[in-house]
Short mmCIF file of N, CA and C in Angstrom, two decimals:
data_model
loop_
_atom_site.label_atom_id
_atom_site.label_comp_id
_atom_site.label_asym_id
_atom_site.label_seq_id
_atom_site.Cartn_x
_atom_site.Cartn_y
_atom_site.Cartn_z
N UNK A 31 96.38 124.11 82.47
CA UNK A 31 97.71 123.57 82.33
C UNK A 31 98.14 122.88 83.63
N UNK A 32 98.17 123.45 84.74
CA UNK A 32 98.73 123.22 86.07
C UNK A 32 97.45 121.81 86.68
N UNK A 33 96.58 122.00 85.91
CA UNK A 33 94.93 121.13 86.17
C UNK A 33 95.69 119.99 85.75
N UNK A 34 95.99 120.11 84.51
CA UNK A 34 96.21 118.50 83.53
C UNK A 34 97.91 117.82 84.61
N UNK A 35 98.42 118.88 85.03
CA UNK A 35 99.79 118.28 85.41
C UNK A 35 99.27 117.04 86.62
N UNK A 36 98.06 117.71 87.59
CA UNK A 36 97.53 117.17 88.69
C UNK A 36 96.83 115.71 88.49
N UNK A 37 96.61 115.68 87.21
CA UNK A 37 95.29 114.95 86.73
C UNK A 37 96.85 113.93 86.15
N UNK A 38 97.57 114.21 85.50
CA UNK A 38 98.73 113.12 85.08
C UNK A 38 99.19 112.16 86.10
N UNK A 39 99.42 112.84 87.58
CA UNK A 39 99.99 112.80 88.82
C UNK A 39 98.64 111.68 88.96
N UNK A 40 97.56 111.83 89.11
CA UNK A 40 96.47 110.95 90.17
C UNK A 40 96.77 109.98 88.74
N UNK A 41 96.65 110.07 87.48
CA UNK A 41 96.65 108.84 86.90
C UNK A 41 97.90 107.72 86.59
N UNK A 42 98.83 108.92 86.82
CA UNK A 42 100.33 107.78 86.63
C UNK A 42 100.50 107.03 88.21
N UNK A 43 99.86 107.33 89.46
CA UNK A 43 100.30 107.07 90.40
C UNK A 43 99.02 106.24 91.44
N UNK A 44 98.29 106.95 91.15
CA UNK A 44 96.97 105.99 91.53
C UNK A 44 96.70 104.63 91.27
N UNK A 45 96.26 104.22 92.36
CA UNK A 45 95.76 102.21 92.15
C UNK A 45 94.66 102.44 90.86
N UNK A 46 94.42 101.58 89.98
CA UNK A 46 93.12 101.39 89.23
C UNK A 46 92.01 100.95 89.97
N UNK A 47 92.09 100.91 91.07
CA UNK A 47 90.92 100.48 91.67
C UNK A 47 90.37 102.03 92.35
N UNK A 48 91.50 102.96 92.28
CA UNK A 48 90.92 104.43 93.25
C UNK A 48 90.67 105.01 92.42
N UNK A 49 90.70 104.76 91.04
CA UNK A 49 90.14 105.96 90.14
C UNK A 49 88.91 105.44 89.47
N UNK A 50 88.50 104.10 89.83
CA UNK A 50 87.38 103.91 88.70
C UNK A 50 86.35 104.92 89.08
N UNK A 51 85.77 105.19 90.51
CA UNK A 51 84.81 105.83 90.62
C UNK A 51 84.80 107.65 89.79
N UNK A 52 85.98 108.24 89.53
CA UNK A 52 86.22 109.54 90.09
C UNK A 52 86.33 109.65 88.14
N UNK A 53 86.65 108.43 87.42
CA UNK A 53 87.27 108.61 85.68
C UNK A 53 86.17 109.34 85.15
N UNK A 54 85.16 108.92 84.83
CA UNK A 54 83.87 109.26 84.65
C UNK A 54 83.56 110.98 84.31
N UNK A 55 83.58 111.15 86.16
CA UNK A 55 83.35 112.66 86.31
C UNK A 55 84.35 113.20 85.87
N UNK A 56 85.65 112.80 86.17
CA UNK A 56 86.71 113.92 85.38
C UNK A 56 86.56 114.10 83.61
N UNK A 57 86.07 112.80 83.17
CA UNK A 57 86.49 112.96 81.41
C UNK A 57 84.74 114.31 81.32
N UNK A 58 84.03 113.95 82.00
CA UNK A 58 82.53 114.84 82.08
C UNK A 58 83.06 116.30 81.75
N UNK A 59 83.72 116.51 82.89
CA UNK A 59 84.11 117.59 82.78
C UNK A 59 84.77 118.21 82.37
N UNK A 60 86.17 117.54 81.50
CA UNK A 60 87.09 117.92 80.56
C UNK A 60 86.18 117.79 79.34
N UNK A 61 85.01 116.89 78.91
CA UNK A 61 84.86 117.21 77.60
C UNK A 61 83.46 118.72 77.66
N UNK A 62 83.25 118.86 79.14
CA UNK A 62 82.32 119.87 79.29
C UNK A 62 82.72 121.09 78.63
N UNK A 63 84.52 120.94 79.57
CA UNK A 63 85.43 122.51 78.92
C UNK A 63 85.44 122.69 77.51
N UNK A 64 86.11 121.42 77.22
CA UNK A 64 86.30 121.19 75.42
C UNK A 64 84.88 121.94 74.84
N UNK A 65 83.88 121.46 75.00
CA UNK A 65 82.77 121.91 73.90
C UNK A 65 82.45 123.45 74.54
N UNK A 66 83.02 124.04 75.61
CA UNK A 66 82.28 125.26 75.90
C UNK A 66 83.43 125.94 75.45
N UNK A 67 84.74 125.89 75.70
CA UNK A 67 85.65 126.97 75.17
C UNK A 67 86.98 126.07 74.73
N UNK A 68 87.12 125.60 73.46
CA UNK A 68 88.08 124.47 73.28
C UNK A 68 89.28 125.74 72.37
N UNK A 69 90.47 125.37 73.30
CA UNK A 69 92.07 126.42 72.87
C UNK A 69 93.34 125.17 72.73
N UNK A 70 93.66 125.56 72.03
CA UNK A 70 95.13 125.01 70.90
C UNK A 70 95.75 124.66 72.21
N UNK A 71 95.69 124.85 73.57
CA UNK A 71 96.65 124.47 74.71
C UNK A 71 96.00 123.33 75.78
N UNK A 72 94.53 123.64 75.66
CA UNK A 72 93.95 122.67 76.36
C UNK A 72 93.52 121.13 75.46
N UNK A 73 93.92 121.52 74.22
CA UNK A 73 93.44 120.33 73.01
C UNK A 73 95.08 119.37 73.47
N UNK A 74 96.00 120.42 73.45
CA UNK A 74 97.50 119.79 73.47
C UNK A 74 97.67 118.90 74.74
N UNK A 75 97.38 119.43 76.11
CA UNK A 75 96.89 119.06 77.04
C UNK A 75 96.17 118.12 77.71
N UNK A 76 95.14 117.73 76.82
CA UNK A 76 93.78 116.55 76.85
C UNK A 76 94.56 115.66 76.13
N UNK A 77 95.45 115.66 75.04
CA UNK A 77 95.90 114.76 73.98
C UNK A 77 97.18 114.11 74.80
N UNK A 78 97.86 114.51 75.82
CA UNK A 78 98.63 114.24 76.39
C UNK A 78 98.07 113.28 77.12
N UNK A 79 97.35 113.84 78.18
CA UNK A 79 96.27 113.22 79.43
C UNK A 79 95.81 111.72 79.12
N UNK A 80 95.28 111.97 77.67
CA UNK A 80 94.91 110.74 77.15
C UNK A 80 95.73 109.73 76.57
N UNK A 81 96.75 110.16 76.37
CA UNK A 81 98.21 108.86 76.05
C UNK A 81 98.72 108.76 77.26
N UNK A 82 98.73 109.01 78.20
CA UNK A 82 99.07 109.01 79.84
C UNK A 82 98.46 107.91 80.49
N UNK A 83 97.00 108.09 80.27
CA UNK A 83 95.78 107.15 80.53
C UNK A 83 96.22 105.59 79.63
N UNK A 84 95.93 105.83 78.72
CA UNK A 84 96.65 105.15 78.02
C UNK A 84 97.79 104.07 78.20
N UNK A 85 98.40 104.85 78.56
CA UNK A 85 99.85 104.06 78.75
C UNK A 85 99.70 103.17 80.41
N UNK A 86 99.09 104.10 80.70
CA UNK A 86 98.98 103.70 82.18
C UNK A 86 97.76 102.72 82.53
N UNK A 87 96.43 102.80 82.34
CA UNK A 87 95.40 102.03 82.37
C UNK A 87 94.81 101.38 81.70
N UNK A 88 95.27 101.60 80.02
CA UNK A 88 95.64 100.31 79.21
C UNK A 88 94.00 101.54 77.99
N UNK A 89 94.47 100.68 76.97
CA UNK A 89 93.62 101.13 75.67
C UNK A 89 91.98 101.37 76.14
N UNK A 90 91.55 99.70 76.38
CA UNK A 90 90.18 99.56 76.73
C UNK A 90 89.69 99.98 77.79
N UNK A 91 90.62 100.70 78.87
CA UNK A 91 89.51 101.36 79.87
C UNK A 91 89.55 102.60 79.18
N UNK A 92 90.71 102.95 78.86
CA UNK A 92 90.29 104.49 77.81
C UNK A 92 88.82 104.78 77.43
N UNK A 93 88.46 103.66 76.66
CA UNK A 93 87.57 103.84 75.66
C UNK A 93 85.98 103.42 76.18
N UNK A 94 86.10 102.78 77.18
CA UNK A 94 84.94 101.99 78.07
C UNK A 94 84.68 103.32 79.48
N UNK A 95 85.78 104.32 79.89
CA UNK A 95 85.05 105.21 80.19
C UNK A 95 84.91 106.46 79.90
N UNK A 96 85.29 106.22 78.40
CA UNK A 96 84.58 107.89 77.48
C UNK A 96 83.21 107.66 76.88
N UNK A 97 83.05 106.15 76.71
CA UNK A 97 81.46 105.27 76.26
C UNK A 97 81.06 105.79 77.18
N UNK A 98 81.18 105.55 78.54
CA UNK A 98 80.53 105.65 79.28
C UNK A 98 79.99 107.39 80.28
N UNK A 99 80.57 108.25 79.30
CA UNK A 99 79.79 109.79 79.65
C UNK A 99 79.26 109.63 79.36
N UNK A 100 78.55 109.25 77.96
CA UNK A 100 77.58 109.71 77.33
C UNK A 100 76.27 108.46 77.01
N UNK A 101 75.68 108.73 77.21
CA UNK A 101 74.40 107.32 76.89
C UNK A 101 74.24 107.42 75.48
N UNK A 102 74.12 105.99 74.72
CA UNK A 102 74.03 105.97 73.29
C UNK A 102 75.55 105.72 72.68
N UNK A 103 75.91 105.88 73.44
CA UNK A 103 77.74 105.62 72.72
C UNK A 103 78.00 106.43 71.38
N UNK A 104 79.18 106.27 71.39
CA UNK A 104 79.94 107.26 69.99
C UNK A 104 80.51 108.16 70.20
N UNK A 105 80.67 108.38 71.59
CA UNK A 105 81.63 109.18 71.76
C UNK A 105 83.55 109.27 71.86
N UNK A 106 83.58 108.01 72.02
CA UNK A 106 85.08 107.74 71.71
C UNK A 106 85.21 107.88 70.14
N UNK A 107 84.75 107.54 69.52
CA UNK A 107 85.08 107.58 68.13
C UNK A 107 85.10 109.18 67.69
N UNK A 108 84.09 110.03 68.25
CA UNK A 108 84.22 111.19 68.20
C UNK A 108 85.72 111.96 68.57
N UNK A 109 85.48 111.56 69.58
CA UNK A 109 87.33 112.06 70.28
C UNK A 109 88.31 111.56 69.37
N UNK A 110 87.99 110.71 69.86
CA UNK A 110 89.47 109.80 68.68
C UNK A 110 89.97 110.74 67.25
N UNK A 111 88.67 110.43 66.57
CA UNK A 111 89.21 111.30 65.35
C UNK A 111 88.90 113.13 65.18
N UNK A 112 88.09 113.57 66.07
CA UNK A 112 88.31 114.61 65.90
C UNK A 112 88.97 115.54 67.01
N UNK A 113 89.15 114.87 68.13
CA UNK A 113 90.45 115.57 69.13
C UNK A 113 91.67 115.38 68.97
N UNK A 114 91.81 114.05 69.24
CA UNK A 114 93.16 112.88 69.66
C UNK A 114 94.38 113.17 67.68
N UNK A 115 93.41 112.85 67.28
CA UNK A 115 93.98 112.48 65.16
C UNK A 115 94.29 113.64 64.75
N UNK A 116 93.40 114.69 65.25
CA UNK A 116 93.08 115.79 64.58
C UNK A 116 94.91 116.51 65.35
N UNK A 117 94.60 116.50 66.12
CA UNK A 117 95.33 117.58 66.62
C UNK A 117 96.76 116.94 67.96
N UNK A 118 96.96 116.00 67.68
CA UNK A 118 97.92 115.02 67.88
C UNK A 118 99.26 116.07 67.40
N UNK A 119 99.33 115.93 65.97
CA UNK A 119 100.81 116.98 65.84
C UNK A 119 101.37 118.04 66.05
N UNK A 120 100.28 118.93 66.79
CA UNK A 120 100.62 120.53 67.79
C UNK A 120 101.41 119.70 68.95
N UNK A 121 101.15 119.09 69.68
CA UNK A 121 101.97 118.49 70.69
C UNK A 121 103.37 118.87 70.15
N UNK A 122 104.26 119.01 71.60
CA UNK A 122 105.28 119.31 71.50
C UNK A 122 106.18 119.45 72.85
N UNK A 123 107.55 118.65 72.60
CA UNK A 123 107.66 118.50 73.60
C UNK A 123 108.71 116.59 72.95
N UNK A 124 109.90 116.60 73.70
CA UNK A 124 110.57 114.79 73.24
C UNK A 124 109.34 114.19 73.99
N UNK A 125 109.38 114.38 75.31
CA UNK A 125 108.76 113.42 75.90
C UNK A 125 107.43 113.45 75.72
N UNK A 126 106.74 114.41 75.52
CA UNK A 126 105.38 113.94 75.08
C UNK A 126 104.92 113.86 73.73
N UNK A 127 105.87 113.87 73.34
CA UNK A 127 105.61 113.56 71.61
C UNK A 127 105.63 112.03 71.26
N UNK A 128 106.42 111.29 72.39
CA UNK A 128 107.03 109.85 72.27
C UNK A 128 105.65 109.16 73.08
N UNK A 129 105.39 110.06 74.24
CA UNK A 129 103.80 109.52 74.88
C UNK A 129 102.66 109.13 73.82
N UNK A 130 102.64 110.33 73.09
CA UNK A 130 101.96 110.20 72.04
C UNK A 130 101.57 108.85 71.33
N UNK A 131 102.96 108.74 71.13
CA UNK A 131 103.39 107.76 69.72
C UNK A 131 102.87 106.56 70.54
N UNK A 132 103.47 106.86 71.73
CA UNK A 132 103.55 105.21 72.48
C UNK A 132 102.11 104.44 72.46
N UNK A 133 101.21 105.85 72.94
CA UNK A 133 99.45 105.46 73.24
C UNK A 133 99.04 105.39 71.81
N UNK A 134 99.00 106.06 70.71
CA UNK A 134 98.56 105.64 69.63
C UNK A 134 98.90 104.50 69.26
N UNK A 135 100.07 103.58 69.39
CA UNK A 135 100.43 102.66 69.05
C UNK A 135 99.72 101.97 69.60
N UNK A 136 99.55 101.51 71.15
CA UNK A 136 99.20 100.65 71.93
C UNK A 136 97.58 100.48 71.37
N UNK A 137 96.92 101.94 71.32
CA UNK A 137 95.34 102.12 71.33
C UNK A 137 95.24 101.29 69.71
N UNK A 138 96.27 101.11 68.84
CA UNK A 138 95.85 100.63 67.37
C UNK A 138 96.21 99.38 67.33
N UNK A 139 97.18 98.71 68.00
CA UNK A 139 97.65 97.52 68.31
C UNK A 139 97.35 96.55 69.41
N UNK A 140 96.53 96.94 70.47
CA UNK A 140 96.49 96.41 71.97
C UNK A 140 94.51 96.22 72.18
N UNK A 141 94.59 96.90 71.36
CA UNK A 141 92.73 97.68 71.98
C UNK A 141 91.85 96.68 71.21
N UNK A 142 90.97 95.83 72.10
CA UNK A 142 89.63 94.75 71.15
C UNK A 142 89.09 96.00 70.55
N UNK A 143 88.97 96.85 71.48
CA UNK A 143 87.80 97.83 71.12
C UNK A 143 87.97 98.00 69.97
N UNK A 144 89.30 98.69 69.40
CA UNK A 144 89.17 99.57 68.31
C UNK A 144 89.77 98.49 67.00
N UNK A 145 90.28 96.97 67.51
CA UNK A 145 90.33 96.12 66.68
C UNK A 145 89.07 95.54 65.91
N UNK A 146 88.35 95.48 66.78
CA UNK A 146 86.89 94.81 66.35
C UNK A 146 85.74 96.60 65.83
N UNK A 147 86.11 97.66 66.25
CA UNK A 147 85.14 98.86 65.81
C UNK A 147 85.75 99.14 63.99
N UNK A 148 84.62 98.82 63.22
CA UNK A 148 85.18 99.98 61.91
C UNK A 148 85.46 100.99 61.78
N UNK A 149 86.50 101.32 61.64
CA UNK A 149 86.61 103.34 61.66
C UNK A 149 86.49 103.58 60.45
#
């Protein structure tokens, strides 16, 4: 919890040029946690993080460095619908419920990626 507040902080406030190196390893390791012990608070948490990102570094780097954990790609699409879709409405909270809304919007309206990907 106190992790994701830190991780909001370096991404709402950080240059895009100081986080490209560091995005990578952090999503590594948040989706490391996710698949080793994934809880209703850290799902709420990551879903936040990621409309944050979002809002802040725009749709397509979202998605260009969650491609980029994994070799072979498919992993955004993975997240997308079974983190982000899935579990989007436990969130809670005005203001991060509206984060929410804001990054889903942007990521369905703004994004080549997911304009040009079939879901």
């Amino acid at each position: 919890h106190e992790g994701f507040g830190l991780l909001n902080a370096i991404v709402g406030y950080f240059p895009r040029e100081h986080l490209a190196d560091v995005l990578k390893t952090i999503l590594s390791i948040l989706f490391t946690r996710l698949m080793s012990s994934r809880t209703v608070k850290f799902v709420k948490c990551l879903t936040i993080f990621f409309s944050l990102f979002v809002i802040k570094l725009g749709a397509d780097t979202l998605i260009q460095t969650v491609e980029s954990v994994q070799a072979g790609g498919g992993l955004w699409k993975q997240v997308f619908l079974n983190v982000w879709l899935r579990d989007v409405q436990k969130v809670s909270g005005k203001i991060p419920r509206k984060m929410c809304s804001v990054a889903l919007t942007k990521l369905l309206t703004e994004s080549n990626a997911m304009l040009q990907d079939a879901f």
